[in-house]
Every structure is written in structure tokens, then in C-alpha cells.
Amino acid sequence: MLDTLASLIDVIPDAIIVADAQGGIVAANRKAAALAGYAPDDLLARSVDDLVPSMLRTRHAAHRADYAAAPSPRPMGATRPLSLRRADGVDVPVEIAIGPIADADLTIAI
């Protein structure tokens, strides 16, 4: 069943990134890897902080810590446009939604 779920997520046309409470990317579909400009395995070795434009990284780390302390579904960027920093250093506009998933071993967010 898990292989079927992973295959399903991989063909979804939206980028999906799953991160642990510390921001480590634990899963990502092909669309997310392509959008971020990384090979899928290289993306898994990164933190979501690596995908945040450099001028926002310090603030993002604090937001991520606040979210990990009290996770709940929420849209992001309602008041301002959001960007993702690609591997080549180019910032691209994105729409982001975040929500917790309770797992037996950790809490993760997509």
C-alpha cells in the first residue's frame, strides 16, 4: 500500500514536499524536485530552509519553529507573494499550503 501511495503522490501535478519538525525534507514528488531544480535524491538531503530566499531564511526558521510547536493547517502568503529559491539561485513564485500529518514516529508537514 505504501508503494501505491508513493506512486500516486509522485504523479500529482502539484509540487509536494514533506518535512519533519526540524525542516528536513523527508519526501518530495517529481514535480517538487523539478520546480526546485534538484534531482529527487538531492532534494531529500536538504532542509526546507534551503528553498527559502536568503533574505527570509532567518525569519523562516523562527516561523518553522512556531509552526512545529503548534501545527495546524493554514495557507501561507495570504498577504504577500511567496517565492522558492531554486538550486540555481533563481527565486520563482509559488503558492504554499501547510498542514500537519501525525505519524507514529514524527510530526510532518506538507
Short mmCIF file of N, CA and C in Angstrom, two decimals:
data_model
loop_
_atom_site.label_atom_id
_atom_site.label_comp_id
_atom_site.label_asym_id
_atom_site.label_seq_id
_atom_site.Cartn_x
_atom_site.Cartn_y
_atom_site.Cartn_z
N MET A 1 0.82 -1.20 0.00
CA MET A 1 0.00 0.00 0.00
C MET A 1 0.86 1.26 0.00
N LEU A 2 1.96 1.27 0.76
CA LEU A 2 2.81 2.45 0.80
C LEU A 2 3.44 2.74 -0.55
N ASP A 3 3.81 1.69 -1.30
CA ASP A 3 4.36 1.91 -2.64
C ASP A 3 3.32 2.54 -3.56
N THR A 4 2.07 2.11 -3.43
CA THR A 4 0.99 2.68 -4.24
C THR A 4 0.78 4.14 -3.88
N LEU A 5 0.80 4.46 -2.60
CA LEU A 5 0.64 5.85 -2.16
C LEU A 5 1.79 6.70 -2.65
N ALA A 6 3.01 6.22 -2.55
CA ALA A 6 4.17 6.97 -3.03
C ALA A 6 4.08 7.19 -4.53
N SER A 7 3.65 6.19 -5.27
CA SER A 7 3.49 6.34 -6.72
C SER A 7 2.41 7.36 -7.06
N LEU A 8 1.33 7.35 -6.31
CA LEU A 8 0.24 8.31 -6.52
C LEU A 8 0.73 9.73 -6.28
N ILE A 9 1.41 9.95 -5.19
CA ILE A 9 1.93 11.29 -4.86
C ILE A 9 2.90 11.76 -5.93
N ASP A 10 3.68 10.84 -6.47
CA ASP A 10 4.69 11.21 -7.46
C ASP A 10 4.08 11.69 -8.77
N VAL A 11 2.87 11.28 -9.10
CA VAL A 11 2.26 11.70 -10.37
C VAL A 11 1.30 12.88 -10.21
N ILE A 12 1.10 13.35 -8.99
CA ILE A 12 0.26 14.53 -8.78
C ILE A 12 0.92 15.73 -9.45
N PRO A 13 0.16 16.54 -10.20
CA PRO A 13 0.77 17.63 -10.95
C PRO A 13 1.23 18.82 -10.10
N ASP A 14 0.91 18.83 -8.81
CA ASP A 14 1.38 19.89 -7.91
C ASP A 14 2.64 19.41 -7.19
N ALA A 15 3.50 20.36 -6.85
CA ALA A 15 4.70 20.04 -6.08
C ALA A 15 4.30 19.71 -4.64
N ILE A 16 4.80 18.61 -4.13
CA ILE A 16 4.54 18.22 -2.75
C ILE A 16 5.86 17.96 -2.07
N ILE A 17 6.06 18.62 -0.93
CA ILE A 17 7.25 18.42 -0.11
C ILE A 17 6.78 18.09 1.29
N VAL A 18 7.36 17.05 1.88
CA VAL A 18 7.06 16.65 3.24
C VAL A 18 8.32 16.88 4.06
N ALA A 19 8.16 17.61 5.16
CA ALA A 19 9.31 17.93 6.01
C ALA A 19 9.02 17.51 7.44
N ASP A 20 10.08 17.18 8.18
CA ASP A 20 9.92 16.87 9.59
C ASP A 20 9.90 18.16 10.40
N ALA A 21 9.75 18.05 11.70
CA ALA A 21 9.60 19.23 12.57
C ALA A 21 10.84 20.13 12.54
N GLN A 22 11.98 19.57 12.19
CA GLN A 22 13.21 20.37 12.12
C GLN A 22 13.42 20.98 10.73
N GLY A 23 12.50 20.72 9.81
CA GLY A 23 12.60 21.28 8.47
C GLY A 23 13.31 20.39 7.47
N GLY A 24 13.75 19.22 7.89
CA GLY A 24 14.41 18.30 6.96
C GLY A 24 13.41 17.72 5.98
N ILE A 25 13.73 17.75 4.71
CA ILE A 25 12.83 17.20 3.69
C ILE A 25 12.93 15.68 3.74
N VAL A 26 11.80 15.04 4.03
CA VAL A 26 11.78 13.58 4.14
C VAL A 26 11.09 12.92 2.94
N ALA A 27 10.37 13.68 2.14
CA ALA A 27 9.75 13.17 0.92
C ALA A 27 9.43 14.34 0.01
N ALA A 28 9.47 14.08 -1.27
CA ALA A 28 9.11 15.10 -2.27
C ALA A 28 8.76 14.37 -3.56
N ASN A 29 7.78 14.89 -4.28
CA ASN A 29 7.44 14.27 -5.55
C ASN A 29 8.31 14.85 -6.67
N ARG A 30 8.18 14.25 -7.86
CA ARG A 30 8.99 14.68 -9.01
C ARG A 30 8.76 16.14 -9.36
N LYS A 31 7.51 16.59 -9.26
CA LYS A 31 7.19 17.98 -9.58
C LYS A 31 7.93 18.94 -8.66
N ALA A 32 8.00 18.61 -7.36
CA ALA A 32 8.72 19.46 -6.41
C ALA A 32 10.20 19.51 -6.75
N ALA A 33 10.78 18.37 -7.06
CA ALA A 33 12.20 18.33 -7.40
C ALA A 33 12.48 19.15 -8.66
N ALA A 34 11.62 19.01 -9.66
CA ALA A 34 11.80 19.78 -10.90
C ALA A 34 11.65 21.27 -10.65
N LEU A 35 10.63 21.66 -9.88
CA LEU A 35 10.42 23.07 -9.57
C LEU A 35 11.61 23.66 -8.84
N ALA A 36 12.17 22.91 -7.90
CA ALA A 36 13.30 23.40 -7.11
C ALA A 36 14.63 23.26 -7.83
N GLY A 37 14.66 22.52 -8.94
CA GLY A 37 15.89 22.39 -9.71
C GLY A 37 16.87 21.39 -9.14
N TYR A 38 16.39 20.45 -8.36
CA TYR A 38 17.23 19.41 -7.78
C TYR A 38 16.84 18.05 -8.32
N ALA A 39 17.78 17.12 -8.32
CA ALA A 39 17.43 15.72 -8.55
C ALA A 39 16.63 15.27 -7.32
N PRO A 40 15.67 14.36 -7.49
CA PRO A 40 14.85 13.96 -6.34
C PRO A 40 15.66 13.54 -5.12
N ASP A 41 16.70 12.75 -5.29
CA ASP A 41 17.50 12.31 -4.14
C ASP A 41 18.26 13.48 -3.50
N ASP A 42 18.69 14.44 -4.30
CA ASP A 42 19.39 15.61 -3.75
C ASP A 42 18.46 16.48 -2.92
N LEU A 43 17.21 16.57 -3.32
CA LEU A 43 16.24 17.36 -2.57
C LEU A 43 16.01 16.76 -1.19
N LEU A 44 16.02 15.42 -1.11
CA LEU A 44 15.80 14.75 0.17
C LEU A 44 16.92 15.00 1.17
N ALA A 45 18.07 15.40 0.71
CA ALA A 45 19.19 15.67 1.60
C ALA A 45 19.19 17.11 2.11
N ARG A 46 18.15 17.86 1.81
CA ARG A 46 18.12 19.29 2.13
C ARG A 46 17.09 19.61 3.20
N SER A 47 17.13 20.87 3.62
CA SER A 47 16.14 21.42 4.54
C SER A 47 15.22 22.33 3.74
N VAL A 48 13.99 22.49 4.20
CA VAL A 48 13.10 23.44 3.54
C VAL A 48 13.69 24.85 3.60
N ASP A 49 14.52 25.11 4.58
CA ASP A 49 15.17 26.42 4.67
C ASP A 49 16.02 26.71 3.44
N ASP A 50 16.57 25.67 2.80
CA ASP A 50 17.36 25.85 1.59
C ASP A 50 16.52 26.36 0.43
N LEU A 51 15.21 26.19 0.52
CA LEU A 51 14.31 26.60 -0.57
C LEU A 51 13.70 27.99 -0.34
N VAL A 52 14.06 28.60 0.77
CA VAL A 52 13.56 29.94 1.11
C VAL A 52 14.56 30.97 0.61
N PRO A 53 14.10 32.03 -0.05
CA PRO A 53 15.03 33.09 -0.47
C PRO A 53 15.90 33.55 0.70
N SER A 54 17.17 33.77 0.44
CA SER A 54 18.15 34.02 1.50
C SER A 54 17.76 35.16 2.44
N MET A 55 17.13 36.21 1.93
CA MET A 55 16.79 37.34 2.79
C MET A 55 15.69 37.00 3.80
N LEU A 56 15.00 35.86 3.62
CA LEU A 56 13.92 35.47 4.51
C LEU A 56 14.26 34.27 5.40
N ARG A 57 15.45 33.69 5.26
CA ARG A 57 15.77 32.44 5.95
C ARG A 57 15.76 32.57 7.47
N THR A 58 16.30 33.63 8.02
CA THR A 58 16.32 33.77 9.48
C THR A 58 14.90 33.83 10.02
N ARG A 59 14.08 34.63 9.41
CA ARG A 59 12.68 34.75 9.82
C ARG A 59 11.94 33.43 9.61
N HIS A 60 12.24 32.74 8.52
CA HIS A 60 11.58 31.47 8.23
C HIS A 60 11.89 30.42 9.30
N ALA A 61 13.11 30.37 9.78
CA ALA A 61 13.47 29.40 10.83
C ALA A 61 12.61 29.63 12.07
N ALA A 62 12.36 30.88 12.42
CA ALA A 62 11.51 31.18 13.58
C ALA A 62 10.06 30.79 13.31
N HIS A 63 9.57 31.07 12.10
CA HIS A 63 8.20 30.68 11.74
C HIS A 63 8.06 29.15 11.77
N ARG A 64 9.08 28.46 11.27
CA ARG A 64 9.04 26.99 11.26
C ARG A 64 9.00 26.44 12.68
N ALA A 65 9.77 27.02 13.58
CA ALA A 65 9.77 26.59 14.98
C ALA A 65 8.42 26.84 15.64
N ASP A 66 7.82 27.99 15.35
CA ASP A 66 6.48 28.29 15.89
C ASP A 66 5.46 27.29 15.36
N TYR A 67 5.55 26.96 14.09
CA TYR A 67 4.61 26.01 13.50
C TYR A 67 4.79 24.62 14.13
N ALA A 68 6.03 24.19 14.32
CA ALA A 68 6.29 22.88 14.90
C ALA A 68 5.74 22.79 16.32
N ALA A 69 5.71 23.90 17.04
CA ALA A 69 5.19 23.91 18.41
C ALA A 69 3.67 23.81 18.44
N ALA A 70 3.00 24.30 17.41
CA ALA A 70 1.53 24.27 17.36
C ALA A 70 1.07 24.09 15.92
N PRO A 71 1.28 22.90 15.34
CA PRO A 71 0.93 22.71 13.93
C PRO A 71 -0.58 22.72 13.68
N SER A 72 -0.97 23.38 12.59
CA SER A 72 -2.37 23.39 12.16
C SER A 72 -2.38 23.73 10.67
N PRO A 73 -3.41 23.28 9.96
CA PRO A 73 -3.48 23.60 8.52
C PRO A 73 -3.61 25.10 8.33
N ARG A 74 -2.91 25.62 7.34
CA ARG A 74 -3.04 27.04 7.04
C ARG A 74 -2.46 27.36 5.68
N PRO A 75 -3.06 28.33 5.01
CA PRO A 75 -2.45 28.82 3.77
C PRO A 75 -1.30 29.75 4.15
N MET A 76 -0.38 29.90 3.27
CA MET A 76 0.71 30.84 3.51
C MET A 76 0.70 31.87 2.39
N GLY A 77 1.21 33.04 2.68
CA GLY A 77 1.31 34.07 1.66
C GLY A 77 0.02 34.79 1.36
N ALA A 78 -0.93 34.75 2.28
CA ALA A 78 -2.21 35.43 2.03
C ALA A 78 -2.04 36.93 1.88
N THR A 79 -1.03 37.49 2.52
CA THR A 79 -0.84 38.94 2.49
C THR A 79 0.34 39.38 1.63
N ARG A 80 1.13 38.42 1.14
CA ARG A 80 2.27 38.80 0.30
C ARG A 80 2.64 37.61 -0.59
N PRO A 81 3.25 37.90 -1.73
CA PRO A 81 3.66 36.81 -2.62
C PRO A 81 4.81 36.01 -2.00
N LEU A 82 4.85 34.72 -2.30
CA LEU A 82 5.90 33.84 -1.81
C LEU A 82 6.77 33.37 -2.96
N SER A 83 8.02 33.07 -2.65
CA SER A 83 8.96 32.57 -3.65
C SER A 83 9.70 31.37 -3.10
N LEU A 84 10.16 30.53 -4.01
CA LEU A 84 11.01 29.39 -3.71
C LEU A 84 12.36 29.65 -4.34
N ARG A 85 13.43 29.42 -3.61
CA ARG A 85 14.78 29.58 -4.15
C ARG A 85 15.19 28.26 -4.79
N ARG A 86 15.38 28.29 -6.11
CA ARG A 86 15.81 27.11 -6.85
C ARG A 86 17.29 26.80 -6.60
N ALA A 87 17.72 25.64 -7.01
CA ALA A 87 19.11 25.23 -6.87
C ALA A 87 20.05 26.19 -7.60
N ASP A 88 19.58 26.79 -8.70
CA ASP A 88 20.42 27.71 -9.46
C ASP A 88 20.40 29.14 -8.92
N GLY A 89 19.71 29.34 -7.77
CA GLY A 89 19.68 30.66 -7.13
C GLY A 89 18.56 31.56 -7.60
N VAL A 90 17.77 31.12 -8.55
CA VAL A 90 16.65 31.92 -9.06
C VAL A 90 15.45 31.72 -8.14
N ASP A 91 14.79 32.83 -7.79
CA ASP A 91 13.56 32.76 -6.99
C ASP A 91 12.37 32.68 -7.94
N VAL A 92 11.49 31.71 -7.68
CA VAL A 92 10.29 31.54 -8.51
C VAL A 92 9.06 31.69 -7.62
N PRO A 93 8.00 32.33 -8.14
CA PRO A 93 6.78 32.49 -7.34
C PRO A 93 6.10 31.15 -7.10
N VAL A 94 5.56 30.98 -5.89
CA VAL A 94 4.85 29.75 -5.53
C VAL A 94 3.65 30.07 -4.66
N GLU A 95 2.70 29.16 -4.63
CA GLU A 95 1.60 29.20 -3.67
C GLU A 95 1.85 28.03 -2.72
N ILE A 96 1.68 28.27 -1.42
CA ILE A 96 2.00 27.24 -0.43
C ILE A 96 0.84 27.07 0.53
N ALA A 97 0.54 25.83 0.83
CA ALA A 97 -0.38 25.47 1.91
C ALA A 97 0.37 24.49 2.80
N ILE A 98 0.13 24.56 4.09
CA ILE A 98 0.85 23.70 5.02
C ILE A 98 -0.14 23.06 5.97
N GLY A 99 0.12 21.83 6.33
CA GLY A 99 -0.75 21.12 7.26
C GLY A 99 -0.01 19.97 7.90
N PRO A 100 -0.32 19.67 9.15
CA PRO A 100 0.38 18.59 9.86
C PRO A 100 -0.18 17.22 9.50
N ILE A 101 0.68 16.24 9.56
CA ILE A 101 0.30 14.84 9.43
C ILE A 101 0.92 14.13 10.62
N ALA A 102 0.09 13.52 11.45
CA ALA A 102 0.61 12.79 12.60
C ALA A 102 1.07 11.41 12.14
N ASP A 103 2.31 11.10 12.42
CA ASP A 103 2.91 9.83 12.07
C ASP A 103 3.33 9.15 13.36
N ALA A 104 3.52 7.87 13.33
CA ALA A 104 3.90 7.13 14.54
C ALA A 104 5.22 7.63 15.11
N ASP A 105 6.12 8.08 14.25
CA ASP A 105 7.45 8.45 14.72
C ASP A 105 7.71 9.95 14.78
N LEU A 106 6.99 10.74 14.01
CA LEU A 106 7.26 12.17 13.98
C LEU A 106 6.05 12.90 13.44
N THR A 107 6.04 14.20 13.64
CA THR A 107 5.02 15.03 13.03
C THR A 107 5.64 15.68 11.81
N ILE A 108 4.96 15.57 10.69
CA ILE A 108 5.48 16.12 9.46
C ILE A 108 4.46 17.06 8.86
N ALA A 109 4.92 17.89 7.98
CA ALA A 109 4.02 18.85 7.34
C ALA A 109 4.21 18.80 5.85
N ILE A 110 3.11 19.00 5.11
CA ILE A 110 3.22 19.12 3.66
C ILE A 110 2.69 20.48 3.25
#
